[in-house]
Amino acid sequence: MQGNLAGGNWKSVAAGAALGLASALSFGQAATGDPEKAKVLAATNCVACHGPDGNSTEPRYPKLAGLQREYIYKQLNDFKAGKRPSEVMAPIVAVLNAEDFANLAAFYSEQKPAPGVVKDPKLAEQGRKIYQEGKPEVGLPACSGCHYDKGEGTSRFPRVAGQHAEYTYQQLKAFKDAKRENDRGLAMQSVAINMTDADMRAVAEYLAGL
């Protein structure tokens, strides 16, 4: 054990410990949010793109309803810090603070997510197989391993069920092209890099119907 640590594996141990601490801190900060205090903010800053209850009707913009509060909190902080570049979100988060982020995260996490729509059942079936089984021959793991069978996610991995197919596809492509690098441990980049464009479109279509 000591020999392995001396050989460099200690970096992985340290990174894992740091990740666990960061996750714990994010959860603690997000948990302090008050959804009531976010109602005015949501109605004035977020409604145009994400809808009054976080169920966006515009496929380019994500549904926020039902997303884990710690995930929303992290994304808002990452937008403000420039870790997740966005011409749309940057000016919005610039005038908000960590307390606002916690309140918004609490508000949207408590909203009921609206069901998504599958436009191409055949494509969705292809996506189901990839989501549930992965593609071991190319090193692509099953998405359900992190996001669970029904796409509900965990405190670390976001809910993906019912999300707009167009938005999901664009995010997968951004991860693959290294245009989005704010996922913890670059977990999504390591997955998306093994996906073809057809894989990404199929998985996105499947998730829309979960």
CSV table of C-alpha atoms in Angstrom, one decimal:
chain,number,residue,atom,x,y,z
A,1,MET,CA,0.0,0.0,0.0
A,2,GLN,CA,2.7,2.4,0.9
A,3,GLY,CA,4.6,1.5,-2.2
A,4,ASN,CA,1.6,2.3,-4.4
A,5,LEU,CA,1.1,5.6,-2.7
A,6,ALA,CA,4.7,6.5,-3.1
A,7,GLY,CA,4.5,5.6,-6.8
A,8,GLY,CA,1.9,8.2,-7.4
A,9,ASN,CA,-1.5,6.6,-6.6
A,10,TRP,CA,-1.7,9.0,-3.6
A,11,LYS,CA,-2.8,11.6,-6.1
A,12,SER,CA,-5.9,9.6,-6.9
A,13,VAL,CA,-6.6,9.1,-3.2
A,14,ALA,CA,-6.2,12.8,-2.6
A,15,ALA,CA,-8.4,13.7,-5.5
A,16,GLY,CA,-11.1,11.3,-4.3
A,17,ALA,CA,-11.0,12.8,-0.8
A,18,ALA,CA,-11.1,16.4,-2.2
A,19,LEU,CA,-14.1,15.4,-4.4
A,20,GLY,CA,-15.9,13.9,-1.4
A,21,LEU,CA,-15.3,17.1,0.6
A,22,ALA,CA,-16.4,19.4,-2.3
A,23,SER,CA,-19.6,17.3,-2.7
A,24,ALA,CA,-20.3,17.5,1.0
A,25,LEU,CA,-19.8,21.3,1.1
A,26,SER,CA,-22.0,21.8,-2.0
A,27,PHE,CA,-24.7,19.7,-0.4
A,28,GLY,CA,-24.5,21.7,2.8
A,29,GLN,CA,-24.7,25.0,1.1
A,30,ALA,CA,-27.5,24.0,-1.2
A,31,ALA,CA,-29.5,22.6,1.7
A,32,THR,CA,-29.7,26.0,3.3
A,33,GLY,CA,-31.9,27.4,0.4
A,34,ASP,CA,-35.4,28.7,1.0
A,35,PRO,CA,-37.7,28.1,-2.0
A,36,GLU,CA,-40.1,30.8,-0.9
A,37,LYS,CA,-37.3,33.4,-1.2
A,38,ALA,CA,-36.7,32.3,-4.8
A,39,LYS,CA,-40.1,32.8,-6.2
A,40,VAL,CA,-39.6,36.4,-7.2
A,41,LEU,CA,-36.1,35.7,-8.6
A,42,ALA,CA,-37.5,32.8,-10.6
A,43,ALA,CA,-40.4,34.9,-11.9
A,44,THR,CA,-38.1,37.7,-13.0
A,45,ASN,CA,-34.8,36.1,-14.0
A,46,CYS,CA,-35.6,32.6,-15.1
A,47,VAL,CA,-39.2,32.3,-16.3
A,48,ALA,CA,-38.5,33.4,-19.9
A,49,CYS,CA,-36.3,30.3,-20.7
A,50,HIS,CA,-37.3,27.8,-18.0
A,51,GLY,CA,-41.0,28.4,-17.5
A,52,PRO,CA,-42.8,29.4,-14.3
A,53,ASP,CA,-42.2,26.1,-12.6
A,54,GLY,CA,-38.9,25.0,-14.3
A,55,ASN,CA,-40.6,23.0,-17.0
A,56,SER,CA,-39.2,24.7,-20.0
A,57,THR,CA,-41.2,24.3,-23.2
A,58,GLU,CA,-38.2,25.4,-25.4
A,59,PRO,CA,-36.1,22.4,-26.3
A,60,ARG,CA,-32.9,24.4,-26.2
A,61,TYR,CA,-33.3,25.2,-22.5
A,62,PRO,CA,-33.3,22.5,-19.9
A,63,LYS,CA,-36.1,21.5,-17.6
A,64,LEU,CA,-35.0,22.4,-14.0
A,65,ALA,CA,-38.1,21.0,-12.2
A,66,GLY,CA,-37.1,18.0,-10.1
A,67,LEU,CA,-33.4,18.4,-10.6
A,68,GLN,CA,-31.3,17.8,-7.4
A,69,ARG,CA,-30.8,21.0,-5.5
A,70,GLU,CA,-27.1,20.4,-5.0
A,71,TYR,CA,-26.7,19.9,-8.8
A,72,ILE,CA,-28.5,23.2,-9.6
A,73,TYR,CA,-26.5,25.0,-7.0
A,74,LYS,CA,-23.2,23.8,-8.4
A,75,GLN,CA,-24.2,24.7,-12.0
A,76,LEU,CA,-25.2,28.2,-11.0
A,77,ASN,CA,-21.9,28.7,-9.2
A,78,ASP,CA,-20.0,27.3,-12.2
A,79,PHE,CA,-21.8,29.7,-14.6
A,80,LYS,CA,-20.8,32.6,-12.4
A,81,ALA,CA,-17.2,31.4,-12.0
A,82,GLY,CA,-16.8,30.8,-15.7
A,83,LYS,CA,-16.3,27.1,-15.3
A,84,ARG,CA,-19.3,26.5,-17.4
A,85,PRO,CA,-19.3,29.1,-20.2
A,86,SER,CA,-22.7,30.4,-21.3
A,87,GLU,CA,-23.5,33.6,-23.1
A,88,VAL,CA,-27.1,33.3,-21.9
A,89,MET,CA,-26.5,32.5,-18.3
A,90,ALA,CA,-23.4,34.7,-17.6
A,91,PRO,CA,-25.3,38.0,-17.4
A,92,ILE,CA,-28.0,36.5,-15.3
A,93,VAL,CA,-25.9,34.9,-12.6
A,94,ALA,CA,-23.6,38.0,-12.5
A,95,VAL,CA,-26.1,39.9,-10.4
A,96,LEU,CA,-26.9,36.9,-8.1
A,97,ASN,CA,-25.1,35.6,-5.1
A,98,ALA,CA,-24.6,32.2,-3.4
A,99,GLU,CA,-27.7,32.7,-1.3
A,100,ASP,CA,-29.8,33.3,-4.4
A,101,PHE,CA,-28.3,30.2,-5.9
A,102,ALA,CA,-29.2,28.1,-2.9
A,103,ASN,CA,-32.8,29.5,-2.9
A,104,LEU,CA,-33.3,28.9,-6.6
A,105,ALA,CA,-31.9,25.4,-6.2
A,106,ALA,CA,-34.4,24.7,-3.4
A,107,PHE,CA,-37.3,26.1,-5.4
A,108,TYR,CA,-36.7,24.2,-8.6
A,109,SER,CA,-35.8,20.9,-6.9
A,110,GLU,CA,-39.3,21.0,-5.3
A,111,GLN,CA,-41.2,21.5,-8.6
A,112,LYS,CA,-42.8,18.5,-10.3
A,113,PRO,CA,-41.1,17.6,-13.6
A,114,ALA,CA,-43.4,17.4,-16.6
A,115,PRO,CA,-43.1,14.3,-18.7
A,116,GLY,CA,-41.1,14.4,-21.9
A,117,VAL,CA,-42.1,13.4,-25.4
A,118,VAL,CA,-40.5,10.8,-27.7
A,119,LYS,CA,-40.7,11.8,-31.3
A,120,ASP,CA,-38.9,8.8,-32.7
A,121,PRO,CA,-39.7,5.5,-30.9
A,122,LYS,CA,-37.2,3.5,-33.0
A,123,LEU,CA,-34.4,5.8,-32.1
A,124,ALA,CA,-35.5,5.8,-28.5
A,125,GLU,CA,-35.2,2.0,-28.4
A,126,GLN,CA,-31.7,2.2,-29.7
A,127,GLY,CA,-31.0,4.7,-26.9
A,128,ARG,CA,-32.5,2.5,-24.3
A,129,LYS,CA,-30.1,-0.3,-25.1
A,130,ILE,CA,-27.1,2.1,-24.8
A,131,TYR,CA,-28.5,3.7,-21.6
A,132,GLN,CA,-29.1,0.4,-19.9
A,133,GLU,CA,-26.3,-1.8,-21.3
A,134,GLY,CA,-23.6,0.6,-22.7
A,135,LYS,CA,-21.3,-0.5,-25.5
A,136,PRO,CA,-18.6,-2.6,-23.9
A,137,GLU,CA,-16.9,-3.1,-27.2
A,138,VAL,CA,-15.9,0.5,-27.4
A,139,GLY,CA,-15.5,1.2,-23.7
A,140,LEU,CA,-18.9,2.9,-23.2
A,141,PRO,CA,-20.4,2.1,-19.8
A,142,ALA,CA,-24.2,2.0,-19.2
A,143,CYS,CA,-25.6,5.4,-18.3
A,144,SER,CA,-27.9,3.8,-15.8
A,145,GLY,CA,-24.8,3.1,-13.6
A,146,CYS,CA,-24.7,6.7,-12.5
A,147,HIS,CA,-28.2,8.1,-13.4
A,148,TYR,CA,-30.1,4.9,-12.4
A,149,ASP,CA,-32.6,2.9,-14.4
A,150,LYS,CA,-35.3,5.5,-14.5
A,151,GLY,CA,-33.0,8.4,-14.9
A,152,GLU,CA,-33.7,9.9,-11.5
A,153,GLY,CA,-30.1,10.4,-10.7
A,154,THR,CA,-28.5,10.9,-7.3
A,155,SER,CA,-27.1,13.7,-5.1
A,156,ARG,CA,-24.0,13.7,-7.4
A,157,PHE,CA,-25.5,12.8,-10.8
A,158,PRO,CA,-28.4,14.8,-12.0
A,159,ARG,CA,-31.9,13.7,-13.0
A,160,VAL,CA,-32.0,13.1,-16.8
A,161,ALA,CA,-35.5,11.6,-17.1
A,162,GLY,CA,-37.8,13.6,-19.3
A,163,GLN,CA,-35.2,16.2,-20.4
A,164,HIS,CA,-35.6,17.7,-23.8
A,165,ALA,CA,-33.8,15.6,-26.4
A,166,GLU,CA,-32.3,18.6,-28.1
A,167,TYR,CA,-30.8,19.9,-24.9
A,168,THR,CA,-29.4,16.5,-23.8
A,169,TYR,CA,-27.8,16.0,-27.2
A,170,GLN,CA,-26.2,19.4,-27.1
A,171,GLN,CA,-24.8,18.7,-23.7
A,172,LEU,CA,-23.4,15.3,-24.6
A,173,LYS,CA,-21.8,16.9,-27.7
A,174,ALA,CA,-20.3,19.7,-25.5
A,175,PHE,CA,-18.8,17.1,-23.2
A,176,LYS,CA,-17.4,15.1,-26.1
A,177,ASP,CA,-15.9,18.2,-27.7
A,178,ALA,CA,-14.4,19.4,-24.3
A,179,LYS,CA,-16.5,22.5,-24.5
A,180,ARG,CA,-18.1,21.7,-21.2
A,181,GLU,CA,-15.6,20.6,-18.5
A,182,ASN,CA,-17.4,21.4,-15.2
A,183,ASP,CA,-18.4,17.8,-14.4
A,184,ARG,CA,-16.7,16.4,-11.3
A,185,GLY,CA,-13.7,14.3,-12.2
A,186,LEU,CA,-14.6,14.9,-15.9
A,187,ALA,CA,-16.8,11.8,-15.6
A,188,MET,CA,-19.1,12.8,-18.5
A,189,GLN,CA,-16.2,13.6,-20.8
A,190,SER,CA,-14.8,10.2,-20.3
A,191,VAL,CA,-18.2,8.7,-21.3
A,192,ALA,CA,-19.1,11.0,-24.2
A,193,ILE,CA,-15.7,10.6,-25.9
A,194,ASN,CA,-16.7,7.0,-26.6
A,195,MET,CA,-20.1,8.0,-28.1
A,196,THR,CA,-20.8,8.5,-31.8
A,197,ASP,CA,-23.2,11.3,-32.9
A,198,ALA,CA,-25.8,8.6,-33.5
A,199,ASP,CA,-25.3,7.2,-30.0
A,200,MET,CA,-25.8,10.7,-28.4
A,201,ARG,CA,-29.0,11.4,-30.4
A,202,ALA,CA,-30.4,8.0,-29.5
A,203,VAL,CA,-29.8,8.3,-25.8
A,204,ALA,CA,-31.2,11.8,-25.8
A,205,GLU,CA,-34.4,10.6,-27.5
A,206,TYR,CA,-34.7,7.8,-25.0
A,207,LEU,CA,-34.3,10.0,-22.0
A,208,ALA,CA,-37.0,12.4,-23.2
A,209,GLY,CA,-39.5,9.6,-22.7
A,210,LEU,CA,-38.4,8.4,-19.3
